[in-house]
Short mmCIF file of C-alpha atoms (C1' of nucleotides) in Angstrom, two decimals:
data_model
loop_
_atom_site.label_atom_id
_atom_site.label_comp_id
_atom_site.label_asym_id
_atom_site.label_seq_id
_atom_site.Cartn_x
_atom_site.Cartn_y
_atom_site.Cartn_z
CA UNK A 1 16.53 -13.51 27.29
CA UNK A 2 19.96 -11.95 26.72
CA UNK A 3 20.96 -8.80 28.58
CA UNK A 4 21.48 -5.34 27.16
CA UNK A 5 24.86 -6.34 25.74
CA UNK A 6 27.06 -3.29 26.27
CA UNK A 7 25.85 0.17 27.22
CA UNK A 8 25.73 2.41 24.19
CA UNK A 9 27.89 5.45 23.99
CA UNK A 10 26.05 8.66 24.87
CA UNK A 11 25.92 10.04 21.35
CA UNK A 12 24.99 6.64 19.98
CA UNK A 13 22.01 6.36 22.28
CA UNK A 14 20.89 9.87 21.39
CA UNK A 15 21.11 9.10 17.70
CA UNK A 16 19.17 5.91 18.10
CA UNK A 17 16.33 7.86 19.63
CA UNK A 18 16.48 10.45 16.90
CA UNK A 19 16.28 7.78 14.25
CA UNK A 20 13.30 6.11 15.86
CA UNK A 21 11.51 9.42 16.25
CA UNK A 22 12.17 10.39 12.66
CA UNK A 23 11.18 6.95 11.41
CA UNK A 24 7.90 7.16 13.26
CA UNK A 25 7.05 10.46 11.62
CA UNK A 26 8.12 9.45 8.15
CA UNK A 27 6.57 6.00 8.23
CA UNK A 28 3.33 7.53 9.50
CA UNK A 29 3.40 9.81 6.48
CA UNK A 30 4.79 7.61 3.70
CA UNK A 31 4.00 4.13 4.92
CA UNK A 32 6.21 1.17 4.15
CA UNK A 33 7.58 2.94 1.08
CA UNK A 34 9.41 5.53 3.14
CA UNK A 35 13.09 5.61 2.21
CA UNK A 36 16.09 5.29 4.47
CA UNK A 37 17.55 8.51 3.06
CA UNK A 38 14.45 10.46 3.97
CA UNK A 39 14.60 9.17 7.51
CA UNK A 40 18.33 9.84 7.82
CA UNK A 41 17.84 13.37 6.60
CA UNK A 42 14.88 13.98 8.90
CA UNK A 43 16.87 12.63 11.84
CA UNK A 44 19.93 14.73 10.98
CA UNK A 45 22.03 11.62 10.78
CA UNK A 46 24.08 9.75 8.21
CA UNK A 47 22.95 6.59 6.51
CA UNK A 48 25.66 4.57 8.16
CA UNK A 49 24.41 5.56 11.58
CA UNK A 50 21.02 4.06 10.87
CA UNK A 51 22.57 0.81 9.76
CA UNK A 52 24.71 0.53 12.86
CA UNK A 53 21.55 0.68 14.98
CA UNK A 54 19.27 -1.36 12.77
CA UNK A 55 20.60 -4.16 10.60
CA UNK A 56 18.06 -3.54 7.88
CA UNK A 57 15.20 -1.32 6.83
CA UNK A 58 12.73 -3.98 7.75
CA UNK A 59 14.13 -4.18 11.27
CA UNK A 60 13.79 -0.42 11.72
CA UNK A 61 10.24 -0.34 10.44
CA UNK A 62 9.34 -3.34 12.57
CA UNK A 63 10.59 -1.44 15.62
CA UNK A 64 8.43 1.55 14.75
CA UNK A 65 5.37 -0.57 14.13
CA UNK A 66 5.89 -2.53 17.31
CA UNK A 67 6.14 0.63 19.39
CA UNK A 68 2.98 2.00 17.93
CA UNK A 69 1.04 -1.22 18.26
CA UNK A 70 2.12 -1.58 21.86
CA UNK A 71 0.40 1.70 22.62
CA UNK A 72 -2.78 0.58 20.89
CA UNK A 73 -2.75 -2.65 22.85
CA UNK A 74 -2.39 -0.72 26.08
CA UNK A 75 -5.48 1.27 25.17
CA UNK A 76 -7.38 -1.92 24.51
CA UNK A 77 -6.34 -3.29 27.87
CA UNK A 78 -7.81 -0.21 29.49
CA UNK A 79 -11.04 -0.67 27.54
CA UNK A 80 -11.40 -4.17 28.91
CA UNK A 81 -12.31 -2.68 32.28
CA UNK A 82 -15.01 -0.40 30.86
CA UNK A 83 -18.56 -0.55 32.19
CA UNK A 84 -20.27 -0.98 28.85
CA UNK A 85 -18.58 -3.80 26.90
CA UNK A 86 -20.52 -3.00 23.75
CA UNK A 87 -19.60 0.66 23.72
CA UNK A 88 -16.01 -0.19 24.60
CA UNK A 89 -15.81 -2.57 21.67
CA UNK A 90 -17.19 -0.17 19.10
CA UNK A 91 -15.22 2.75 20.44
CA UNK A 92 -12.02 0.80 20.21
CA UNK A 93 -12.67 -0.21 16.62
CA UNK A 94 -13.29 3.43 15.81
CA UNK A 95 -10.09 4.44 17.54
CA UNK A 96 -8.11 2.01 15.43
CA UNK A 97 -9.58 3.35 12.21
CA UNK A 98 -8.87 6.91 13.31
CA UNK A 99 -5.30 5.92 14.00
CA UNK A 100 -5.04 4.32 10.58
CA UNK A 101 -6.24 7.51 8.96
CA UNK A 102 -3.47 9.46 10.61
CA UNK A 103 -0.66 6.95 10.43
CA UNK A 104 0.02 4.20 7.98
CA UNK A 105 0.82 0.49 8.03
CA UNK A 106 -1.80 -0.37 10.62
CA UNK A 107 -3.63 -2.76 8.37
CA UNK A 108 -0.41 -4.72 8.05
CA UNK A 109 -0.31 -5.35 11.75
CA UNK A 110 -3.85 -6.64 11.81
CA UNK A 111 -3.36 -9.17 9.07
CA UNK A 112 0.37 -9.66 9.40
CA UNK A 113 0.62 -9.57 5.65
CA UNK A 114 3.12 -7.71 3.54
CA UNK A 115 5.74 -7.98 6.22
CA UNK A 116 8.26 -10.70 6.61
CA UNK A 117 7.35 -12.80 9.65
CA UNK A 118 11.01 -12.86 10.58
CA UNK A 119 10.89 -9.11 11.13
CA UNK A 120 9.43 -9.68 14.55
CA UNK A 121 6.04 -8.10 14.08
CA UNK A 122 4.42 -11.51 14.33
CA UNK A 123 4.42 -11.47 18.13
CA UNK A 124 2.90 -8.05 18.56
CA UNK A 125 0.42 -8.89 15.85
CA UNK A 126 -0.74 -11.87 17.82
CA UNK A 127 -1.04 -9.80 20.97
CA UNK A 128 -3.13 -7.27 19.11
CA UNK A 129 -5.48 -9.90 17.82
CA UNK A 130 -5.77 -11.46 21.24
CA UNK A 131 -6.82 -8.27 22.93
CA UNK A 132 -9.35 -7.55 20.20
CA UNK A 133 -10.78 -10.99 20.65
CA UNK A 134 -11.23 -10.41 24.35
CA UNK A 135 -13.07 -7.17 23.63
CA UNK A 136 -15.22 -9.00 21.14
CA UNK A 137 -16.14 -11.83 23.47
CA UNK A 138 -17.09 -9.39 26.21
CA UNK A 139 -19.29 -7.44 23.80
CA UNK A 140 -20.92 -10.62 22.60
CA UNK A 141 -21.61 -11.82 26.11
CA UNK A 142 -23.22 -8.46 26.81
CA UNK A 143 -25.46 -9.00 23.79
CA UNK A 144 -24.07 -5.99 21.95
CA UNK A 145 -22.58 -7.96 19.09
CA UNK A 146 -24.02 -10.86 17.10
CA UNK A 147 -23.01 -14.23 18.45
CA UNK A 148 -22.08 -15.77 15.12
CA UNK A 149 -19.34 -13.26 14.44
CA UNK A 150 -15.86 -14.80 14.38
CA UNK A 151 -12.42 -13.28 14.43
CA UNK A 152 -11.48 -13.84 10.78
CA UNK A 153 -14.28 -11.69 9.41
CA UNK A 154 -13.90 -9.11 12.15
CA UNK A 155 -10.21 -8.72 11.34
CA UNK A 156 -10.97 -8.65 7.64
CA UNK A 157 -13.46 -5.86 8.17
CA UNK A 158 -11.13 -3.94 10.41
CA UNK A 159 -8.18 -4.28 8.06
CA UNK A 160 -10.36 -3.26 5.14
CA UNK A 161 -11.55 -0.14 6.92
CA UNK A 162 -8.02 0.73 7.97
CA UNK A 163 -6.64 0.34 4.47
CA UNK A 164 -9.36 2.41 2.88
CA UNK A 165 -9.26 5.09 5.56
CA UNK A 166 -5.48 5.23 5.26
CA UNK A 167 -5.35 5.44 1.50
CA UNK A 168 -8.33 7.65 0.86
CA UNK A 169 -7.89 9.78 3.98
CA UNK A 170 -11.44 9.38 5.23
CA UNK A 171 -12.91 12.55 6.66
CA UNK A 172 -14.50 12.37 10.07
CA UNK A 173 -17.95 12.43 8.49
CA UNK A 174 -17.22 9.68 6.02
CA UNK A 175 -15.68 7.56 8.72
CA UNK A 176 -18.71 8.01 10.96
CA UNK A 177 -21.18 7.17 8.23
CA UNK A 178 -19.21 4.19 6.95
CA UNK A 179 -18.52 2.67 10.32
CA UNK A 180 -22.17 3.17 11.27
CA UNK A 181 -23.10 0.76 8.50
CA UNK A 182 -20.45 -1.76 9.50
CA UNK A 183 -21.37 -1.56 13.15
CA UNK A 184 -25.03 -2.14 12.37
CA UNK A 185 -23.89 -5.24 10.54
CA UNK A 186 -21.90 -6.36 13.55
CA UNK A 187 -24.94 -5.90 15.81
CA UNK A 188 -27.61 -7.37 13.62
CA UNK A 189 -28.83 -10.64 15.10
CA UNK A 190 -30.56 -12.71 12.51
CA UNK B 1 -13.23 13.87 -31.96
CA UNK B 2 -10.26 13.01 -34.19
CA UNK B 3 -10.38 9.90 -36.33
CA UNK B 4 -8.14 6.87 -36.09
CA UNK B 5 -5.24 8.81 -37.59
CA UNK B 6 -3.50 6.32 -39.85
CA UNK B 7 -4.09 2.57 -40.01
CA UNK B 8 -1.37 0.70 -38.16
CA UNK B 9 0.91 -1.65 -39.97
CA UNK B 10 -0.05 -5.32 -39.55
CA UNK B 11 2.78 -6.26 -37.20
CA UNK B 12 2.29 -3.09 -35.23
CA UNK B 13 -1.36 -3.86 -34.59
CA UNK B 14 -0.52 -7.41 -33.59
CA UNK B 15 2.10 -6.21 -31.14
CA UNK B 16 -0.29 -3.68 -29.65
CA UNK B 17 -2.71 -6.48 -28.85
CA UNK B 18 0.05 -8.61 -27.41
CA UNK B 19 1.13 -5.79 -25.16
CA UNK B 20 -2.38 -5.15 -23.90
CA UNK B 21 -2.95 -8.84 -23.24
CA UNK B 22 0.32 -9.18 -21.38
CA UNK B 23 -0.31 -6.00 -19.44
CA UNK B 24 -3.70 -7.26 -18.35
CA UNK B 25 -2.20 -10.46 -17.00
CA UNK B 26 0.74 -8.79 -15.29
CA UNK B 27 -1.22 -5.90 -13.82
CA UNK B 28 -3.81 -8.35 -12.52
CA UNK B 29 -0.97 -10.15 -10.77
CA UNK B 30 1.34 -7.38 -9.65
CA UNK B 31 -0.97 -4.38 -9.52
CA UNK B 32 0.23 -0.88 -10.25
CA UNK B 33 3.79 -1.84 -9.35
CA UNK B 34 4.16 -4.09 -12.36
CA UNK B 35 7.22 -3.11 -14.38
CA UNK B 36 7.43 -2.30 -18.05
CA UNK B 37 10.21 -4.83 -18.52
CA UNK B 38 8.08 -7.63 -17.13
CA UNK B 39 5.28 -6.77 -19.50
CA UNK B 40 7.61 -6.46 -22.48
CA UNK B 41 9.10 -9.85 -21.68
CA UNK B 42 5.72 -11.48 -21.20
CA UNK B 43 4.52 -10.00 -24.47
CA UNK B 44 7.65 -11.11 -26.30
CA UNK B 45 8.33 -7.57 -27.36
CA UNK B 46 11.03 -4.94 -26.89
CA UNK B 47 10.68 -2.01 -24.54
CA UNK B 48 10.71 0.45 -27.40
CA UNK B 49 7.70 -1.25 -28.95
CA UNK B 50 5.64 -0.59 -25.86
CA UNK B 51 6.59 3.05 -25.84
CA UNK B 52 5.65 3.50 -29.50
CA UNK B 53 2.13 2.32 -28.67
CA UNK B 54 1.73 3.92 -25.27
CA UNK B 55 3.42 7.21 -24.44
CA UNK B 56 3.94 6.28 -20.83
CA UNK B 57 3.44 3.55 -18.28
CA UNK B 58 0.48 5.34 -16.85
CA UNK B 59 -1.22 5.47 -20.24
CA UNK B 60 -0.79 1.73 -20.72
CA UNK B 61 -2.12 0.88 -17.29
CA UNK B 62 -5.02 3.26 -17.78
CA UNK B 63 -5.92 1.41 -20.96
CA UNK B 64 -5.88 -1.93 -19.16
CA UNK B 65 -7.97 -0.61 -16.30
CA UNK B 66 -10.44 1.02 -18.63
CA UNK B 67 -10.95 -2.19 -20.59
CA UNK B 68 -11.56 -4.15 -17.47
CA UNK B 69 -13.88 -1.60 -15.93
CA UNK B 70 -15.88 -1.40 -19.13
CA UNK B 71 -16.68 -5.08 -18.78
CA UNK B 72 -17.77 -4.63 -15.19
CA UNK B 73 -20.01 -1.75 -16.18
CA UNK B 74 -21.62 -3.89 -18.87
CA UNK B 75 -22.41 -6.50 -16.24
CA UNK B 76 -23.99 -3.86 -14.07
CA UNK B 77 -26.11 -2.67 -16.96
CA UNK B 78 -27.41 -6.19 -17.35
CA UNK B 79 -28.19 -6.36 -13.65
CA UNK B 80 -30.34 -3.27 -13.93
CA UNK B 81 -32.96 -5.31 -15.73
CA UNK B 82 -33.08 -8.04 -13.09
CA UNK B 83 -36.35 -8.99 -11.41
CA UNK B 84 -35.17 -8.62 -7.85
CA UNK B 85 -33.42 -5.26 -7.41
CA UNK B 86 -32.17 -6.16 -3.95
CA UNK B 87 -30.60 -9.41 -5.02
CA UNK B 88 -29.16 -7.77 -8.11
CA UNK B 89 -27.54 -5.09 -5.98
CA UNK B 90 -25.93 -7.46 -3.51
CA UNK B 91 -24.87 -9.89 -6.17
CA UNK B 92 -23.16 -7.16 -8.10
CA UNK B 93 -21.26 -5.96 -5.06
CA UNK B 94 -20.13 -9.52 -4.49
CA UNK B 95 -19.05 -9.86 -8.08
CA UNK B 96 -16.90 -6.77 -7.77
CA UNK B 97 -15.17 -8.07 -4.67
CA UNK B 98 -14.58 -11.42 -6.35
CA UNK B 99 -13.05 -9.61 -9.27
CA UNK B 100 -10.84 -7.61 -6.94
CA UNK B 101 -9.61 -10.81 -5.32
CA UNK B 102 -8.49 -12.14 -8.68
CA UNK B 103 -7.21 -8.97 -10.28
CA UNK B 104 -5.73 -5.90 -8.77
CA UNK B 105 -6.22 -2.13 -8.95
CA UNK B 106 -10.00 -2.29 -8.74
CA UNK B 107 -10.20 -0.19 -5.62
CA UNK B 108 -8.39 2.55 -7.51
CA UNK B 109 -11.16 2.75 -10.04
CA UNK B 110 -13.80 3.09 -7.37
CA UNK B 111 -12.18 5.96 -5.60
CA UNK B 112 -10.15 7.35 -8.44
CA UNK B 113 -7.18 7.68 -6.10
CA UNK B 114 -3.59 6.79 -6.76
CA UNK B 115 -3.99 7.45 -10.46
CA UNK B 116 -3.37 10.68 -12.20
CA UNK B 117 -6.69 12.10 -13.40
CA UNK B 118 -4.98 13.00 -16.65
CA UNK B 119 -4.50 9.33 -17.36
CA UNK B 120 -8.08 9.09 -18.54
CA UNK B 121 -9.47 6.77 -15.91
CA UNK B 122 -11.58 9.59 -14.52
CA UNK B 123 -14.33 9.10 -17.11
CA UNK B 124 -14.72 5.37 -16.70
CA UNK B 125 -14.51 5.87 -12.96
CA UNK B 126 -17.50 8.19 -13.14
CA UNK B 127 -19.43 5.74 -15.30
CA UNK B 128 -18.75 2.98 -12.82
CA UNK B 129 -20.01 5.04 -9.95
CA UNK B 130 -23.09 6.07 -11.90
CA UNK B 131 -24.15 2.55 -12.66
CA UNK B 132 -23.61 1.52 -9.05
CA UNK B 133 -25.76 4.40 -7.95
CA UNK B 134 -28.58 3.28 -10.21
CA UNK B 135 -28.39 -0.22 -8.76
CA UNK B 136 -28.45 1.26 -5.30
CA UNK B 137 -31.47 3.47 -5.90
CA UNK B 138 -33.43 0.56 -7.37
CA UNK B 139 -32.57 -1.59 -4.38
CA UNK B 140 -33.58 1.16 -2.01
CA UNK B 141 -36.88 1.72 -3.79
CA UNK B 142 -37.54 -1.99 -3.49
CA UNK B 143 -36.95 -1.71 0.25
CA UNK B 144 -33.94 -4.03 0.15
CA UNK B 145 -31.43 -1.41 1.27
CA UNK B 146 -31.67 1.20 4.01
CA UNK B 147 -32.86 4.54 2.73
CA UNK B 148 -30.28 6.65 4.52
CA UNK B 149 -27.36 5.04 2.73
CA UNK B 150 -25.51 7.43 0.45
CA UNK B 151 -22.94 6.87 -2.25
CA UNK B 152 -19.84 8.07 -0.37
CA UNK B 153 -20.08 5.45 2.35
CA UNK B 154 -21.16 2.76 -0.11
CA UNK B 155 -18.10 3.44 -2.25
CA UNK B 156 -15.89 3.60 0.81
CA UNK B 157 -17.15 0.21 1.93
CA UNK B 158 -16.77 -1.27 -1.50
CA UNK B 159 -13.28 0.09 -1.98
CA UNK B 160 -12.31 -1.12 1.47
CA UNK B 161 -13.55 -4.62 0.76
CA UNK B 162 -11.79 -4.66 -2.61
CA UNK B 163 -8.51 -3.52 -1.15
CA UNK B 164 -8.56 -6.05 1.66
CA UNK B 165 -9.73 -8.89 -0.56
CA UNK B 166 -7.05 -8.01 -3.07
CA UNK B 167 -4.20 -7.73 -0.64
CA UNK B 168 -5.06 -10.57 1.70
CA UNK B 169 -6.49 -12.85 -0.99
CA UNK B 170 -9.77 -13.53 0.76
CA UNK B 171 -10.91 -17.13 0.47
CA UNK B 172 -14.45 -17.75 -0.69
CA UNK B 173 -15.51 -18.54 2.84
CA UNK B 174 -13.97 -15.43 4.33
CA UNK B 175 -15.50 -13.30 1.61
CA UNK B 176 -18.92 -14.77 2.21
CA UNK B 177 -18.76 -14.30 5.95
CA UNK B 178 -17.36 -10.79 5.75
CA UNK B 179 -19.74 -9.54 3.12
CA UNK B 180 -22.63 -11.07 5.03
CA UNK B 181 -21.86 -8.69 7.87
CA UNK B 182 -21.53 -5.70 5.58
CA UNK B 183 -24.71 -6.56 3.72
CA UNK B 184 -26.64 -6.85 6.97
CA UNK B 185 -25.40 -3.39 7.74
CA UNK B 186 -26.59 -2.14 4.37
CA UNK B 187 -30.03 -3.62 4.97
CA UNK B 188 -30.56 -2.68 8.56
CA UNK B 189 -33.26 -0.05 8.83
CA UNK B 190 -33.03 1.78 12.10
"C1'" DG C 1 45.17 14.58 28.61
"C1'" DA C 2 46.52 10.63 26.12
"C1'" DA C 3 45.03 6.40 23.96
"C1'" DC C 4 41.71 3.55 22.09
"C1'" DA C 5 37.47 1.43 21.09
"C1'" DT C 6 33.31 3.13 19.44
"C1'" DA C 7 30.47 5.64 16.39
"C1'" DC C 8 29.93 9.02 12.67
"C1'" DG C 9 28.91 10.76 7.81
"C1'" DG C 10 28.41 10.14 3.29
"C1'" DA C 11 30.64 8.49 -0.97
"C1'" DA C 12 30.35 4.24 -3.52
"C1'" DC C 13 28.07 -0.07 -5.06
"C1'" DA C 14 24.56 -2.96 -6.95
"C1'" DA C 15 20.05 -3.60 -8.32
"C1'" DC C 16 16.12 -1.83 -9.67
"C1'" DT C 17 12.93 1.63 -12.09
"C1'" DG C 18 10.75 4.48 -16.36
"C1'" DT C 19 12.14 6.42 -20.57
"C1'" DT C 20 14.92 7.64 -24.79
"C1'" DC C 21 17.44 6.62 -28.84
"C1'" DC C 22 19.19 4.54 -32.81
"C1'" DG C 23 21.06 0.93 -36.04
"C1'" DG C 24 18.83 -2.69 -38.18
"C1'" DT C 25 14.53 -5.10 -39.88
"C1'" DT C 26 10.20 -5.63 -42.06
"C1'" DG C 27 5.73 -4.66 -43.97
"C1'" DT C 28 3.65 -2.04 -47.86
"C1'" DC C 29 2.78 -0.30 -52.20
"C1'" DA C 30 4.07 1.21 -56.81
"C1'" DT D 1 11.01 -6.50 -56.84
"C1'" DG D 2 12.73 -2.41 -55.37
"C1'" DA D 3 12.42 1.59 -52.36
"C1'" DC D 4 10.92 3.79 -48.43
"C1'" DA D 5 8.42 4.78 -44.44
"C1'" DA D 6 7.05 2.42 -40.47
"C1'" DC D 7 8.42 -0.39 -36.91
"C1'" DC D 8 11.42 -3.34 -34.17
"C1'" DG D 9 14.63 -4.74 -30.21
"C1'" DG D 10 17.41 -3.69 -26.65
"C1'" DA D 11 21.49 -1.04 -25.20
"C1'" DA D 12 22.08 3.18 -22.81
"C1'" DC D 13 20.64 6.97 -19.69
"C1'" DA D 14 18.99 9.12 -15.55
"C1'" DG D 15 16.88 8.58 -11.34
"C1'" DT D 16 15.50 5.61 -7.50
"C1'" DT D 17 16.34 2.43 -3.97
"C1'" DG D 18 18.74 -0.53 0.12
"C1'" DT D 19 23.19 -1.54 1.79
"C1'" DT D 20 28.35 -1.54 2.53
"C1'" DC D 21 32.67 0.50 3.57
"C1'" DC D 22 36.13 3.35 5.34
"C1'" DG D 23 38.67 7.55 6.65
"C1'" DT D 24 37.53 10.73 10.23
"C1'" DA D 25 35.73 12.35 14.61
"C1'" DT D 26 34.23 11.69 19.28
"C1'" DG D 27 33.03 9.80 23.79
"C1'" DT D 28 35.22 7.14 27.50
"C1'" DT D 29 38.65 5.55 30.60
"C1'" DC D 30 42.82 5.58 33.08
#
DNA sequence: GAACATACGGAACAACTGTTCCGGTTGTCA
DNA sequence: TGACAACCGGAACAGTTGTTCCGTATGTTC
């Protein structure tokens, strides 16, 4: 791994942070269709400043998505130590859908679609899937989830819920009722 | 209701059909982000010709979506006479998801989001929901679907599956496995 | 505090988009 | 067949977008 290159100038580092903060807010609101101008304006920065820090829009968005996903993975890691593997599993799935309702682009991370693999989200995407799989296996071993459930359909279900919740802004009640049905399906041994 | 106004000239009528056919193909492929130029090119027609037949892009797309939804509603009507209400219900849901995998914008119809209500898709959207509700009630009365299931979560699930299937191009196997889980959830009486 | 690399802002560019407009063409009907 | 309304194609317009470029300003270092 290469080092930090050269230390950024003070104002440059400050601006970089501002841009990332603004991008997080705007991308959460507008999704992948957020524009660079909007972000620049929200960050109180010129367009050129963004492009000196991030070579391209995709690189900036990838950074935002990676940051956010890292936090979700950390939460999952914590859940792995929970007493009740079944509850931990279902609670984590719910948490992800809640997050998707509030911020956008989460479904992309789960399926790694719609984003150029070169953008660097591939790695974090894999990590995310790995930690979900560990939660799943634990829940299955505890008998809380059907044994024949595999990752592809679990991810498909999760991505589907995230997309719908994100686009249609699921209310808490709708989310609860909808996920209840899905979770029953995940439990049902037949 | 006003009549047909004046009969179109022969070439005008022919072009109108060409435009609708092309739009159906292109919208199925590119979704709501299909461009007017692409459609004009595919229809072998100038841009102005499209705008003489359809006042705006939204109006054209609404027409395409309405045509397509009408066909799906007709299929549902047929299913209402089926012997096994449960099977009819689940088969119809599957058919919708299959359709979504092949053509786009179906999820929009189900939730009526992302499209301006003025565009005229609101009516067909309501019809679609109505016919689904009748299939649901029959299936519930036959004991094939849990009694506490309501339309909001059913539509949310359906829209979610359509969106995911559409975006990620679910394979037949993935669709089968994923819907199996959802359907078990829809059945599970608890 | 001077000198210089570094970083800044935003105008400018190129490539798209939906929509309008108009000179030329073509069906239609007497 | 002639005359005219209806219709055609596509250039042109206005508004986006991502990205580049460069004259100016600023942090850093000696």
